[in-house]
Short mmCIF file of C-alpha atoms in Angstrom, two decimals:
data_model
loop_
_atom_site.label_atom_id
_atom_site.label_comp_id
_atom_site.label_asym_id
_atom_site.label_seq_id
_atom_site.Cartn_x
_atom_site.Cartn_y
_atom_site.Cartn_z
CA UNK A 405 0.00 0.00 0.00
CA UNK A 406 1.17 3.53 -0.73
CA UNK A 407 0.56 6.29 1.74
CA UNK A 408 1.98 9.10 -0.35
CA UNK A 409 -0.28 12.04 -1.01
CA UNK A 410 0.51 12.06 -4.71
CA UNK A 411 0.10 9.14 -7.08
CA UNK A 412 3.33 7.21 -7.61
CA UNK A 413 4.61 6.00 -10.99
CA UNK A 414 3.49 2.46 -10.13
CA UNK A 415 0.03 3.69 -9.13
CA UNK A 416 -0.22 5.67 -12.37
CA UNK A 417 0.56 2.55 -14.42
CA UNK A 418 -1.94 0.46 -12.49
CA UNK A 419 -4.57 3.20 -12.86
CA UNK A 420 -4.22 3.08 -16.66
CA UNK A 421 -4.69 -0.71 -16.64
CA UNK A 422 -7.70 -0.49 -14.32
CA UNK A 423 -9.48 2.28 -16.24
CA UNK A 424 -8.98 0.70 -19.66
CA UNK A 425 -10.40 -2.58 -18.36
CA UNK A 426 -13.33 -1.02 -16.52
CA UNK A 427 -14.38 0.97 -19.59
CA UNK A 428 -15.44 -2.40 -21.04
CA UNK A 429 -17.45 -3.44 -17.97
CA UNK A 430 -20.90 -2.69 -19.41
CA UNK A 431 -20.16 -3.29 -23.09
CA UNK A 432 -22.13 -6.56 -22.92
CA UNK A 433 -25.32 -4.49 -23.06
CA UNK A 434 -24.81 -3.90 -26.81
CA UNK A 435 -26.11 -7.43 -27.42
CA UNK A 436 -29.59 -6.15 -26.51
CA UNK A 437 -29.48 -4.02 -29.68
CA UNK A 438 -29.78 -7.08 -31.94
CA UNK A 439 -32.52 -9.05 -30.15
CA UNK A 440 -35.12 -8.00 -32.77
CA UNK A 441 -32.77 -9.09 -35.58
CA UNK A 442 -32.16 -12.42 -33.88
CA UNK A 443 -35.91 -13.02 -33.54
CA UNK A 444 -36.32 -12.42 -37.30
CA UNK A 445 -33.34 -14.62 -38.17
CA UNK A 446 -34.47 -17.56 -36.00
CA UNK A 447 -38.29 -17.71 -36.22
CA UNK A 448 -38.18 -21.41 -35.27
CA UNK A 449 -37.06 -20.48 -31.74
CA UNK A 450 -39.44 -19.04 -29.09
CA UNK A 451 -38.93 -15.33 -28.45
CA UNK A 452 -38.15 -16.10 -24.81
CA UNK A 453 -35.25 -18.33 -25.90
CA UNK A 454 -33.79 -15.60 -28.10
CA UNK A 455 -34.08 -13.04 -25.30
CA UNK A 456 -32.10 -15.41 -23.09
CA UNK A 457 -29.09 -14.88 -25.37
CA UNK A 458 -28.74 -11.42 -23.81
CA UNK A 459 -29.89 -12.45 -20.32
CA UNK A 460 -27.25 -15.18 -20.27
CA UNK A 461 -24.49 -12.56 -20.27
CA UNK A 462 -25.92 -11.10 -17.06
CA UNK A 463 -26.44 -14.51 -15.45
CA UNK A 464 -22.91 -15.64 -16.26
CA UNK A 465 -21.53 -12.37 -14.88
CA UNK A 466 -22.64 -13.69 -11.48
CA UNK A 467 -20.51 -16.80 -12.12
CA UNK A 468 -17.59 -14.62 -13.22
CA UNK A 469 -17.77 -12.56 -10.03
CA UNK A 470 -17.65 -15.67 -7.85
CA UNK A 471 -14.97 -17.28 -10.03
CA UNK A 472 -12.70 -14.38 -9.10
CA UNK A 473 -12.46 -15.81 -5.57
CA UNK A 474 -11.02 -19.09 -6.87
CA UNK A 475 -8.72 -17.50 -9.45
CA UNK A 476 -7.17 -14.94 -7.11
CA UNK A 477 -5.30 -17.62 -5.15
CA UNK A 478 -4.00 -19.26 -8.33
CA UNK A 479 -3.13 -16.40 -10.69
CA UNK A 480 -1.56 -12.96 -10.56
CA UNK A 481 -3.81 -9.97 -11.13
CA UNK A 482 -2.15 -9.43 -14.50
CA UNK A 483 -2.87 -13.00 -15.58
CA UNK A 484 -6.46 -12.67 -14.36
CA UNK A 485 -6.86 -9.50 -16.42
CA UNK A 486 -5.57 -11.28 -19.52
CA UNK A 487 -7.87 -14.26 -18.91
CA UNK A 488 -10.81 -11.87 -18.56
CA UNK A 489 -10.02 -10.14 -21.84
CA UNK A 490 -9.41 -13.42 -23.70
CA UNK A 491 -12.78 -14.74 -22.53
CA UNK A 492 -14.60 -11.63 -23.78
CA UNK A 493 -12.68 -11.60 -27.07
CA UNK A 494 -13.40 -15.29 -27.69
CA UNK A 495 -17.08 -14.66 -27.04
CA UNK A 496 -17.05 -11.72 -29.45
CA UNK A 497 -15.36 -13.72 -32.22
CA UNK A 498 -17.80 -16.64 -31.84
CA UNK A 499 -20.77 -14.26 -31.76
CA UNK A 500 -19.71 -12.45 -34.93
CA UNK A 501 -18.92 -15.61 -36.89
CA UNK A 502 -22.01 -17.56 -35.81
CA UNK A 503 -24.64 -14.83 -35.44
CA UNK A 504 -26.61 -16.00 -38.49
CA UNK A 505 -25.93 -19.71 -38.29
CA UNK A 506 -26.16 -21.13 -34.76
CA UNK A 507 -28.18 -20.23 -31.67
CA UNK A 508 -26.27 -22.72 -29.42
CA UNK A 509 -22.99 -21.05 -30.36
CA UNK A 510 -24.53 -17.65 -29.63
CA UNK A 511 -25.27 -18.94 -26.13
CA UNK A 512 -21.65 -20.06 -25.84
CA UNK A 513 -20.63 -16.57 -26.93
CA UNK A 514 -22.82 -15.05 -24.21
CA UNK A 515 -21.40 -17.41 -21.59
CA UNK A 516 -17.81 -16.37 -22.39
CA UNK A 517 -18.66 -12.67 -22.57
CA UNK A 518 -20.67 -12.83 -19.35
CA UNK A 519 -17.97 -14.62 -17.35
CA UNK A 520 -15.36 -12.16 -18.56
CA UNK A 521 -17.53 -9.16 -17.71
CA UNK A 522 -18.31 -10.60 -14.29
CA UNK A 523 -14.61 -10.82 -13.48
CA UNK A 524 -13.90 -7.15 -14.25
CA UNK A 525 -15.51 -5.43 -11.25
CA UNK A 526 -14.12 -7.60 -8.41
CA UNK A 527 -10.74 -7.82 -10.17
CA UNK A 528 -10.46 -4.05 -10.39
CA UNK A 529 -11.70 -3.73 -6.82
CA UNK A 530 -8.87 -5.96 -5.60
CA UNK A 531 -6.32 -4.10 -7.72
CA UNK A 532 -7.44 -0.75 -6.32
CA UNK A 533 -7.54 -1.98 -2.72
CA UNK A 534 -4.01 -3.40 -3.05
CA UNK A 535 -2.39 -0.21 -4.34
CA UNK A 536 -4.38 2.81 -3.14
CA UNK A 537 -5.49 4.18 0.21
CA UNK A 538 -6.97 7.30 1.76
CA UNK A 539 -7.70 10.15 -0.64
CA UNK A 540 -6.06 8.28 -3.52
CA UNK A 541 -8.38 5.33 -2.92
CA UNK A 542 -11.41 7.62 -3.26
CA UNK A 543 -9.94 9.34 -6.31
CA UNK A 544 -9.17 6.05 -8.05
CA UNK A 545 -12.64 4.66 -7.37
CA UNK A 546 -14.21 7.85 -8.72
CA UNK A 547 -12.21 7.57 -11.92
CA UNK A 548 -13.06 3.89 -12.14
CA UNK A 549 -16.80 4.66 -11.94
CA UNK A 550 -16.49 7.40 -14.55
CA UNK A 551 -14.73 5.01 -16.95
CA UNK A 552 -17.52 2.43 -16.65
CA UNK A 553 -20.23 5.07 -17.03
CA UNK A 554 -18.66 6.64 -20.09
CA UNK A 555 -18.29 3.18 -21.61
CA UNK A 556 -21.96 2.43 -20.91
CA UNK A 557 -22.92 5.48 -23.00
CA UNK A 558 -20.33 5.27 -25.78
CA UNK A 559 -20.61 1.55 -26.58
CA UNK A 560 -24.37 1.57 -27.36
CA UNK A 561 -23.76 4.51 -29.71
CA UNK A 562 -20.96 2.64 -31.48
CA UNK A 563 -23.10 -0.50 -31.42
CA UNK A 564 -25.92 1.34 -33.18
CA UNK A 565 -23.53 2.37 -35.96
CA UNK A 566 -22.26 -1.20 -36.30
CA UNK A 567 -25.80 -2.60 -36.48
CA UNK A 568 -26.42 -0.21 -39.40
CA UNK A 569 -23.57 -1.93 -41.28
CA UNK A 570 -24.87 -5.44 -40.54
CA UNK A 571 -26.31 -6.53 -37.23
CA UNK A 572 -23.71 -9.26 -36.46
CA UNK A 573 -21.10 -6.48 -36.58
CA UNK A 574 -22.25 -5.42 -33.10
CA UNK A 575 -19.91 -8.15 -31.81
CA UNK A 576 -16.99 -6.09 -33.14
CA UNK A 577 -17.34 -4.08 -29.92
CA UNK A 578 -15.67 -6.94 -28.09
CA UNK A 579 -12.63 -6.74 -30.37
CA UNK A 580 -11.73 -3.63 -28.37
CA UNK A 581 -10.32 -6.05 -25.84
CA UNK A 582 -7.27 -6.35 -28.11
CA UNK A 583 -5.89 -2.83 -27.44
CA UNK A 584 -6.78 -3.27 -23.76
CA UNK A 585 -4.70 -6.47 -23.75
CA UNK A 586 -1.75 -4.54 -25.12
CA UNK A 587 -2.20 -1.86 -22.45
CA UNK A 588 -2.37 -4.55 -19.74
CA UNK A 589 0.78 -6.28 -20.99
CA UNK A 590 2.70 -2.99 -21.04
CA UNK A 591 1.56 -1.20 -17.87
CA UNK A 592 0.23 -3.80 -15.40
CA UNK A 593 3.12 -5.09 -13.25
CA UNK A 594 3.47 -8.82 -12.77
CA UNK A 595 3.14 -9.22 -9.03
CA UNK A 596 3.04 -12.19 -6.71
CA UNK A 597 -0.05 -14.35 -6.47
CA UNK A 598 -2.37 -13.07 -3.73
CA UNK A 599 -1.80 -15.11 -0.58
CA UNK A 600 -3.65 -15.31 2.71
CA UNK A 601 -1.80 -13.85 5.72
CA UNK A 602 0.28 -16.51 7.47
CA UNK A 603 1.05 -17.03 11.13
CA UNK A 604 4.80 -17.41 11.75
CA UNK A 605 5.30 -18.21 8.07
CA UNK A 606 3.45 -21.52 8.33
CA UNK A 607 -0.30 -22.14 8.25
CA UNK A 608 -2.57 -19.49 6.66
CA UNK A 609 -4.43 -17.34 9.16
CA UNK A 610 -8.17 -18.08 9.05
CA UNK A 611 -9.82 -14.98 7.61
CA UNK A 612 -13.33 -14.01 8.59
CA UNK A 613 -15.18 -12.87 5.48
CA UNK A 614 -18.85 -12.66 6.45
CA UNK A 615 -18.84 -9.76 8.88
CA UNK A 616 -22.18 -8.10 9.80
CA UNK A 617 -21.21 -5.14 7.61
CA UNK A 618 -20.60 -7.30 4.52
CA UNK A 619 -23.85 -9.23 5.04
CA UNK A 620 -25.79 -5.96 5.16
CA UNK A 621 -24.02 -4.56 2.10
CA UNK A 622 -24.56 -7.74 0.06
CA UNK A 623 -28.30 -7.61 0.85
CA UNK A 624 -28.40 -3.94 -0.11
CA UNK A 625 -26.42 -4.62 -3.29
CA UNK A 626 -28.87 -7.30 -4.43
CA UNK A 627 -31.99 -5.20 -3.94
CA UNK A 628 -30.36 -2.03 -5.29
CA UNK A 629 -29.46 -4.00 -8.44
CA UNK A 630 -33.02 -5.34 -8.63
CA UNK A 631 -34.62 -1.88 -8.34
CA UNK A 632 -32.12 -0.18 -10.64
CA UNK A 633 -32.84 -2.73 -13.38
CA UNK A 634 -36.58 -1.98 -13.11
CA UNK A 635 -35.76 1.58 -14.16
CA UNK A 636 -33.25 0.50 -16.80
CA UNK A 637 -35.38 -2.17 -18.49
CA UNK A 638 -38.66 -0.22 -18.52
CA UNK A 639 -37.54 3.24 -19.65
CA UNK A 640 -38.57 2.88 -23.30
CA UNK A 641 -41.90 1.27 -22.30
CA UNK A 642 -42.62 4.23 -20.04
CA UNK A 643 -42.20 6.72 -22.88
CA UNK A 644 -44.21 4.45 -25.18
CA UNK A 645 -47.09 4.39 -22.68
CA UNK A 646 -47.13 8.20 -22.76
CA UNK A 647 -47.66 8.15 -26.52
CA UNK A 648 -44.17 9.04 -27.76
CA UNK A 649 -43.54 7.54 -31.20
CA UNK A 650 -39.80 8.07 -30.73
CA UNK A 651 -39.89 6.30 -27.37
CA UNK A 652 -36.52 4.60 -27.95
CA UNK A 653 -34.88 7.95 -28.60
CA UNK A 654 -36.50 9.46 -25.50
CA UNK A 655 -35.21 6.53 -23.46
CA UNK A 656 -31.71 7.17 -24.81
CA UNK A 657 -31.99 10.79 -23.59
CA UNK A 658 -32.86 9.39 -20.19
CA UNK A 659 -29.79 7.14 -20.35
CA UNK A 660 -27.61 10.18 -20.97
CA UNK A 661 -29.12 11.93 -17.93
CA UNK A 662 -28.64 8.79 -15.80
CA UNK A 663 -25.04 8.38 -16.95
CA UNK A 664 -24.33 12.08 -16.43
CA UNK A 665 -25.50 11.97 -12.83
CA UNK A 666 -23.49 8.77 -12.30
CA UNK A 667 -20.40 10.70 -13.41
CA UNK A 668 -21.27 13.64 -11.13
CA UNK A 669 -21.75 11.21 -8.22
CA UNK A 670 -18.36 9.65 -8.90
CA UNK A 671 -16.51 12.97 -9.27
CA UNK A 672 -18.01 14.33 -6.04
CA UNK A 673 -17.42 11.06 -4.18
CA UNK A 674 -14.47 12.45 -2.21
CA UNK A 675 -16.69 15.13 -0.66
CA UNK A 676 -19.35 12.61 0.40
CA UNK A 677 -16.86 10.10 1.76
CA UNK A 678 -15.09 12.81 3.74
CA UNK A 679 -18.20 14.58 5.04
CA UNK A 680 -20.67 11.71 5.55
CA UNK A 681 -18.52 8.57 5.53
CA UNK A 682 -20.18 5.16 5.21
CA UNK A 683 -23.75 6.53 5.68
CA UNK A 684 -23.49 8.09 2.20
CA UNK A 685 -24.12 4.58 0.79
CA UNK A 686 -27.41 4.51 2.70
CA UNK A 687 -28.18 7.98 1.35
CA UNK A 688 -27.74 6.65 -2.19
CA UNK A 689 -30.40 3.97 -1.58
CA UNK A 690 -32.81 6.57 -0.16
CA UNK A 691 -32.37 8.71 -3.28
CA UNK A 692 -33.14 5.69 -5.47
CA UNK A 693 -36.39 5.09 -3.59
CA UNK A 694 -37.39 8.75 -4.01
CA UNK A 695 -36.65 8.64 -7.75
CA UNK A 696 -38.65 5.44 -8.28
CA UNK A 697 -41.68 6.93 -6.50
CA UNK A 698 -41.39 9.99 -8.73
CA UNK A 699 -41.46 7.77 -11.85
CA UNK A 700 -44.54 5.95 -10.55
CA UNK A 701 -46.63 9.16 -10.76
CA UNK A 702 -45.48 10.22 -14.24
CA UNK A 703 -48.69 9.29 -16.04
CA UNK A 704 -49.06 12.24 -18.40
CA UNK A 705 -46.93 14.03 -20.98
CA UNK A 706 -47.10 17.19 -18.87
CA UNK A 707 -44.91 15.39 -16.31
CA UNK A 708 -42.17 14.64 -18.83
CA UNK A 709 -39.83 16.95 -16.92
CA UNK A 710 -40.40 14.88 -13.78
CA UNK A 711 -39.27 11.70 -15.57
CA UNK A 712 -35.89 13.28 -16.27
CA UNK A 713 -35.65 14.68 -12.73
CA UNK A 714 -36.43 11.20 -11.35
CA UNK A 715 -33.86 9.68 -13.68
CA UNK A 716 -31.26 12.14 -12.40
CA UNK A 717 -32.11 11.32 -8.76
CA UNK A 718 -31.88 7.56 -9.38
CA UNK A 719 -28.64 7.96 -11.34
CA UNK A 720 -27.03 10.05 -8.61
CA UNK A 721 -28.22 7.75 -5.82
CA UNK A 722 -27.06 4.56 -7.51
CA UNK A 723 -23.78 6.21 -8.48
CA UNK A 724 -23.03 7.17 -4.87
CA UNK A 725 -23.99 3.74 -3.53
CA UNK A 726 -21.92 1.77 -6.04
CA UNK A 727 -18.87 4.07 -6.10
CA UNK A 728 -18.68 4.42 -2.31
CA UNK A 729 -18.86 0.65 -1.86
CA UNK A 730 -15.41 0.30 -3.46
CA UNK A 731 -14.02 2.82 -0.99
CA UNK A 732 -15.47 1.36 2.19
CA UNK A 733 -15.35 -2.39 1.51
CA UNK A 734 -11.52 -2.61 1.59
CA UNK A 735 -11.20 -0.54 4.78
CA UNK A 736 -13.91 -2.59 6.53
CA UNK A 737 -13.00 -6.16 5.60
CA UNK A 738 -10.14 -8.11 7.15
CA UNK A 739 -6.90 -8.43 5.22
CA UNK A 740 -7.24 -11.41 2.90
CA UNK A 741 -11.03 -11.07 2.66
CA UNK A 742 -11.14 -8.19 0.17
CA UNK A 743 -11.42 -10.30 -2.98
CA UNK A 744 -14.26 -12.40 -1.64
CA UNK A 745 -16.01 -9.32 -0.30
CA UNK A 746 -15.88 -7.59 -3.69
CA UNK A 747 -16.96 -10.77 -5.46
CA UNK A 748 -19.97 -11.37 -3.22
CA UNK A 749 -21.02 -7.72 -3.38
CA UNK A 750 -20.80 -7.58 -7.18
CA UNK A 751 -22.40 -11.02 -7.65
CA UNK A 752 -25.37 -9.93 -5.52
CA UNK A 753 -25.79 -6.76 -7.58
CA UNK A 754 -25.65 -8.60 -10.91
CA UNK A 755 -27.97 -11.34 -9.60
CA UNK A 756 -30.50 -8.62 -8.74
CA UNK A 757 -30.23 -7.36 -12.32
CA UNK A 758 -30.74 -10.86 -13.68
CA UNK A 759 -33.77 -11.71 -11.53
CA UNK A 760 -35.68 -8.46 -12.17
CA UNK A 761 -37.85 -9.93 -14.98
CA UNK A 762 -38.78 -12.89 -12.78
CA UNK A 763 -39.28 -11.13 -9.44
CA UNK A 764 -40.77 -7.82 -10.60
CA UNK A 765 -42.09 -8.06 -14.16
CA UNK A 766 -43.66 -11.50 -13.74
CA UNK A 767 -45.16 -10.61 -10.34
CA UNK A 768 -46.77 -7.46 -11.72
CA UNK A 769 -48.08 -9.39 -14.74
CA UNK A 770 -49.77 -11.92 -12.45
CA UNK A 771 -51.30 -9.02 -10.54
CA UNK A 772 -52.66 -7.57 -13.79
CA UNK A 773 -50.66 -4.40 -13.21
CA UNK A 774 -49.11 -1.90 -15.61
CA UNK A 775 -45.66 -0.47 -16.09
CA UNK A 776 -46.48 2.01 -13.32
CA UNK A 777 -47.17 -0.91 -10.98
CA UNK A 778 -43.60 -2.10 -11.63
CA UNK A 779 -42.27 1.27 -10.53
CA UNK A 780 -44.52 1.34 -7.46
CA UNK A 781 -43.44 -2.16 -6.44
CA UNK A 782 -39.75 -1.37 -6.94
CA UNK A 783 -40.18 1.92 -5.05
CA UNK A 784 -41.76 0.08 -2.12
CA UNK A 785 -38.93 -2.48 -2.14
CA UNK A 786 -36.34 0.30 -2.28
CA UNK A 787 -38.07 2.14 0.58
CA UNK A 788 -37.98 -1.02 2.69
CA UNK A 789 -34.31 -1.37 1.73
CA UNK A 790 -33.70 2.24 2.84
CA UNK A 791 -35.24 1.48 6.23
CA UNK A 792 -33.07 -1.65 6.48
CA UNK A 793 -29.94 0.32 5.53
CA UNK A 794 -30.66 3.02 8.12
CA UNK A 795 -31.50 0.47 10.85
CA UNK A 796 -28.26 -1.47 10.26
CA UNK A 797 -25.94 1.54 9.96
CA UNK A 798 -24.32 0.82 13.33
CA UNK A 799 -23.34 -2.66 12.13
CA UNK A 800 -21.60 -1.16 9.11
CA UNK A 801 -20.00 1.74 10.96
CA UNK A 802 -19.83 5.46 10.22
CA UNK A 803 -16.14 5.93 9.40
CA UNK A 804 -15.15 8.78 7.13
CA UNK A 805 -12.25 9.09 4.73
CA UNK A 806 -9.57 11.52 5.86
CA UNK A 807 -7.70 13.81 3.48
#
């Protein structure tokens, strides 16, 4: 760990490797752009099966997050980064070559892409925790969040241009792993394999992973991911229900607002971590609940402005919660438990994303509800989560980050 106030040359190199890798973290979402084309190409398959091609990337990201725990004790961080990129690249190559010929191979493509994407967040979390502390830890996590957010906006735009060429070309996005591999080879140092602390140089010290704080944060991460995905997956349907013919375009405007507030949350993270400490994560969940309730009442075109305000509130709240977690997890967990803590936290978040259609959409459908019912249900869940987060704050602590 480096206690220097300014970033060292080693930290600068590691920062470049981390940011280039994290920019790819949400690139898997471009596969959603070709679902309609896949349905037309494979009419013999049920629509639900075709939609699973995209959902599989999210489901396998859970596996990738947990796989990080096993890999960390067997590979260096540099080797893990290369394995991650190779997995995503292989998935991209298979997807591009087989997009019009084989649904089973498209599922294989999604499995490889999903596992690779799932490894990115915990891997970067470990890398940051190992090399940064104090104000530099906050700064690095803020930059890390900005990189992922910018990537989440830029890649769909590039993907749209590639679809215009020919829809299988959307898989070219994953070829961007090649320059990131070169960056990783050049700037990421080859360090020792991560080892558990040892007592007197002999047996590994037993590390306690599941502290009360981590249990609370994993629960919060799951439900925050669940509620965030309700917003994300229903944005275009909301605009469509209001009568907008260009509902997809309106939803993209909302995505820009969401991403913009994510960036603002990340760049102001240092202030929140210094002034409010760990409770700022709870504040992020409260803001999400408020934003979801605001969306639930947007039932007329005259309230269009409120949709974008709600989107901004949700984006800022989720941005604070997710960014701050990578600051406070490493200073809360025992030495040797960081990797598993990051992996469980990220796996819970991604699992919430994956289960949204089954836990929220299907439940509302059985109730005979509308899109607004989905927002109401998610707002109620997020409110209950806010109460839980506030009630368990003492278990998680209230530490602040010093300058």
